[in-house]
Coordinates of C-alpha atoms in Angstrom, one line a residue:
Chain A
K1 CA 14.9 -2.2 -9.4
Q2 CA 13.8 -2.5 -5.8
E3 CA 12.4 -5.8 -4.6
V4 CA 10.9 -6.4 -1.3
T5 CA 10.5 -9.9 0.3
Q6 CA 8.7 -10.9 3.5
I7 CA 9.3 -14.1 5.4
P8 CA 7.3 -16.1 6.5
A9 CA 4.3 -15.8 4.2
A10 CA 2.0 -17.1 6.9
L11 CA 2.4 -17.5 10.7
S12 CA 0.1 -19.0 13.3
V13 CA 0.9 -18.5 17.1
P14 CA -1.0 -18.9 20.2
E15 CA -2.1 -15.8 22.1
G16 CA 0.4 -14.2 24.3
E17 CA 3.6 -15.1 22.2
N18 CA 6.0 -12.4 21.2
L19 CA 6.8 -12.7 17.4
V20 CA 9.0 -11.2 14.8
L21 CA 8.1 -10.6 11.2
N22 CA 10.9 -10.1 8.6
C23 CA 11.3 -7.9 5.6
S24 CA 14.2 -7.6 3.3
F25 CA 14.9 -5.2 0.3
T26 CA 17.4 -5.3 -2.5
D27 CA 18.3 -1.6 -2.9
S28 CA 19.5 0.2 0.3
A29 CA 19.1 3.7 -1.2
I30 CA 15.7 4.3 0.5
Y31 CA 13.8 7.3 1.8
N32 CA 11.9 5.3 4.3
L33 CA 10.2 2.0 5.2
Q34 CA 6.7 1.5 6.4
W35 CA 4.9 -1.4 8.1
F36 CA 1.2 -1.7 7.3
R37 CA -1.7 -3.9 8.5
Q38 CA -4.4 -5.0 6.2
D39 CA -7.6 -6.8 7.4
P40 CA -9.7 -8.9 5.0
G41 CA -11.7 -6.7 2.7
K42 CA -10.2 -3.5 4.0
G43 CA -7.6 -1.0 3.1
L44 CA -4.2 -0.7 4.6
T45 CA -3.4 1.1 7.9
S46 CA 0.2 2.4 8.4
L47 CA 1.6 1.2 11.7
L48 CA 5.1 2.5 11.7
L49 CA 7.3 4.5 9.5
I50 CA 11.0 4.5 9.8
Q51 CA 13.0 7.2 8.1
S52 CA 16.3 6.2 6.4
S53 CA 18.2 8.0 9.2
Q54 CA 16.5 6.1 12.0
R55 CA 17.1 2.7 13.4
E56 CA 13.8 1.9 15.0
Q57 CA 10.3 3.2 15.9
T58 CA 7.8 2.0 18.6
S59 CA 4.1 2.2 19.0
G60 CA 2.5 0.4 21.9
R61 CA 3.3 -3.3 21.6
L62 CA 4.9 -2.8 18.2
N63 CA 8.6 -2.2 17.5
A64 CA 10.1 -1.9 14.0
S65 CA 13.7 -1.9 13.3
L66 CA 15.7 -0.9 10.2
D67 CA 19.2 -1.9 9.1
K68 CA 19.7 -0.1 5.8
S69 CA 23.1 -1.5 5.1
S70 CA 21.9 -5.1 5.2
G71 CA 18.6 -4.3 3.6
R72 CA 16.5 -5.7 6.4
S73 CA 13.7 -4.6 8.7
T74 CA 11.8 -6.5 11.4
L75 CA 8.5 -5.9 13.1
Y76 CA 8.3 -7.1 16.6
I77 CA 4.8 -7.7 18.2
A78 CA 4.8 -8.2 22.0
A79 CA 2.2 -10.2 23.8
S80 CA 0.2 -11.0 20.7
Q81 CA -3.6 -10.9 20.8
P82 CA -6.3 -12.4 18.6
G83 CA -7.1 -8.9 17.4
D84 CA -3.6 -8.7 15.9
S85 CA -4.7 -11.3 13.3
A86 CA -4.2 -9.6 9.9
T87 CA -1.8 -9.4 7.1
Y88 CA 1.3 -7.3 7.7
L89 CA 3.0 -5.7 4.8
C90 CA 6.3 -3.8 4.6
A91 CA 7.0 -1.2 2.0
V92 CA 9.9 0.9 1.0
A93 CA 10.2 4.3 -0.7
S94 CA 13.3 4.2 -2.9
N95 CA 15.4 7.3 -3.8
N96 CA 14.9 6.7 -7.5
A97 CA 11.0 6.3 -7.3
G98 CA 10.0 9.5 -5.4
N99 CA 7.3 8.7 -3.0
M100 CA 6.1 5.6 -4.7
L101 CA 6.3 2.6 -2.5
T102 CA 7.4 -1.0 -3.3
F103 CA 5.5 -3.6 -1.3
G104 CA 6.5 -7.0 0.0
G105 CA 4.1 -9.9 -0.5
G106 CA 3.0 -9.7 3.2
T107 CA 2.9 -12.0 6.2
R108 CA -0.5 -13.4 7.1
L109 CA -0.7 -13.7 10.9
M110 CA -3.2 -15.6 12.9
V111 CA -3.2 -15.4 16.6
K112 CA -5.2 -18.2 18.2
P113 CA -7.0 -17.6 21.6
Chain B
D1 CA -15.0 11.9 8.5
T2 CA -13.3 9.3 6.2
A3 CA -9.7 10.6 5.4
V4 CA -9.4 8.9 2.0
S5 CA -12.7 7.8 0.4
Q6 CA -13.2 6.1 -2.9
T7 CA -16.3 5.1 -4.8
P8 CA -17.7 2.8 -5.8
K9 CA -16.8 0.0 -3.4
Y10 CA -17.7 -2.7 -5.9
L11 CA -17.8 -2.3 -9.7
V12 CA -18.9 -5.1 -12.0
T13 CA -18.8 -4.5 -15.8
Q14 CA -18.3 -6.1 -19.2
M15 CA -15.2 -6.3 -21.2
G16 CA -14.6 -3.4 -23.5
N17 CA -16.4 -0.9 -21.3
D18 CA -15.0 2.3 -20.0
K19 CA -15.3 3.0 -16.2
S20 CA -14.0 5.5 -13.5
I21 CA -13.2 5.2 -9.9
K22 CA -13.4 8.3 -7.8
C23 CA -11.0 9.3 -4.9
E24 CA -11.1 12.1 -2.5
Q25 CA -8.9 13.0 0.5
N26 CA -9.6 15.5 3.2
L27 CA -6.3 15.4 4.9
G28 CA -4.7 18.4 3.0
H29 CA -2.1 16.1 1.5
D30 CA -0.2 17.1 -1.5
T31 CA 0.4 13.8 -3.1
M32 CA -2.1 11.1 -4.2
Y33 CA -1.6 7.6 -5.6
W34 CA -3.4 4.6 -7.1
Y35 CA -2.3 1.1 -6.3
K36 CA -3.4 -2.2 -7.7
Q37 CA -3.9 -5.4 -5.5
D38 CA -4.0 -8.5 -7.6
S39 CA -5.7 -11.8 -6.8
K40 CA -2.6 -12.9 -5.1
K41 CA -2.9 -9.9 -2.7
F42 CA 0.3 -8.4 -4.2
L43 CA 0.2 -4.5 -4.2
K44 CA 1.8 -2.5 -7.1
I45 CA 2.0 1.2 -7.6
M46 CA 0.3 2.6 -10.7
F47 CA 0.5 6.3 -10.3
S48 CA 1.9 9.0 -8.1
Y49 CA 0.5 12.6 -8.5
N50 CA 0.9 16.0 -7.0
N51 CA -0.2 19.3 -8.4
K52 CA 3.1 19.5 -10.3
E53 CA 4.1 16.1 -11.4
L54 CA 2.6 12.8 -12.5
I55 CA 4.8 9.8 -12.2
I56 CA 3.6 6.6 -14.0
N57 CA 4.7 3.2 -13.3
E58 CA 6.0 2.0 -16.7
T59 CA 4.1 -1.3 -16.5
V60 CA 0.7 0.4 -16.5
P61 CA -1.1 0.2 -19.8
N62 CA -2.1 3.5 -21.4
R63 CA -5.7 2.5 -21.0
F64 CA -5.4 3.7 -17.5
S65 CA -5.4 7.4 -16.8
P66 CA -5.5 9.5 -13.6
K67 CA -7.5 12.7 -13.6
S68 CA -7.1 15.3 -10.9
P69 CA -9.6 18.2 -10.9
D70 CA -8.0 19.6 -7.8
K71 CA -5.5 18.7 -5.0
A72 CA -8.2 16.6 -3.0
H73 CA -9.2 14.4 -5.8
L74 CA -7.5 11.8 -8.1
N75 CA -9.9 9.8 -10.2
L76 CA -8.9 6.7 -12.1
H77 CA -10.3 6.3 -15.6
I78 CA -9.9 2.9 -17.4
N79 CA -10.7 2.5 -21.1
S80 CA -11.5 -0.8 -22.9
L81 CA -11.6 -2.9 -19.8
E82 CA -10.0 -6.4 -20.0
L83 CA -10.5 -9.5 -17.9
G84 CA -7.0 -9.0 -16.5
D85 CA -8.0 -5.7 -15.0
S86 CA -10.0 -7.4 -12.4
A87 CA -8.4 -6.6 -9.1
V88 CA -8.9 -4.3 -6.1
Y89 CA -7.8 -0.7 -6.7
F90 CA -6.6 1.4 -3.8
C91 CA -6.3 5.2 -3.6
A92 CA -3.9 6.6 -1.1
S93 CA -2.4 10.0 -0.2
N94 CA 0.3 11.5 2.0
V95 CA 2.6 14.5 2.6
L96 CA 6.0 13.8 1.0
N97 CA 8.0 11.3 2.9
E98 CA 5.4 10.7 5.5
K99 CA 2.9 8.0 6.5
L100 CA 0.6 6.8 3.7
F101 CA -3.2 6.8 4.1
F102 CA -5.2 4.4 2.1
G103 CA -8.9 4.3 1.0
S104 CA -10.9 1.1 1.6
G105 CA -10.5 -0.1 -2.0
T106 CA -12.7 -0.7 -5.1
Q107 CA -13.2 -4.2 -6.1
L108 CA -13.3 -4.3 -9.9
S109 CA -14.7 -7.4 -11.7
V110 CA -14.6 -7.5 -15.4
L111 CA -16.9 -10.2 -17.0

C-alpha cells in the first residue's frame, strides 16, 4: 500500500527566501507525481506533474524533482512571495491503483512580508 | 467557465438523512473522481470512474455511491448519513495520466 509523507508539516519564511518542500513515498512503482497548492476554503490547483520517466519539471519560480528509486520528490520555490502562502500537497499515482492518487499530509507554508 | 463545478458548496443535514452532491466538468475529460478531506485536512480517494470502469476505494462504506448520467457528470449519493461523514468532499477530473483538476469542494456537516 502506497504511503506518502511530507516534511515539514509547516514552514514560515521571510519574503524573498528560496525554499524546498519534501515528499517521500514508499512504493516506487508509480505512473506520476503531482504537486498541488490549496488555499484555505478552496479546491486544489495542480502546479506541476512529473511523469515516472522524467526527473524534473519547471514552471516559473517552481521546480519539482523526482527520484523514483529513492522514493523522493522536492518542490523548490525561488524568491518566495506572500502570495505563495498556502498548503502544498504532493500526490502519487501508483501502478496498482490506476489514476487514483495517494496524497501526502501537506506542508502549510507562510511567507511573511 | 468553471472547469469542474460541484453543488452545493455547503450542506448541513441531520443524521440518517440521504443526500446528493452534484459534479460537472466541461473539460472533456474521460475520468472523474471523488475525494474526501477530513478535519485534519488529509485527502483520500473514494472513487475513480470513467465510462467503462468504476474503481472503489475499499475503505469507503457502501452507503456512498457514485452515479454518472454521462461522461461530464459524476454525482455522489450518500445514504443514512452519520456524524463521521462530516468532511469536505471534492470532485476532480482528468485525462488518464495527466494533471488533475479539482472542484471547489462541498462542506458537509452532519448534525
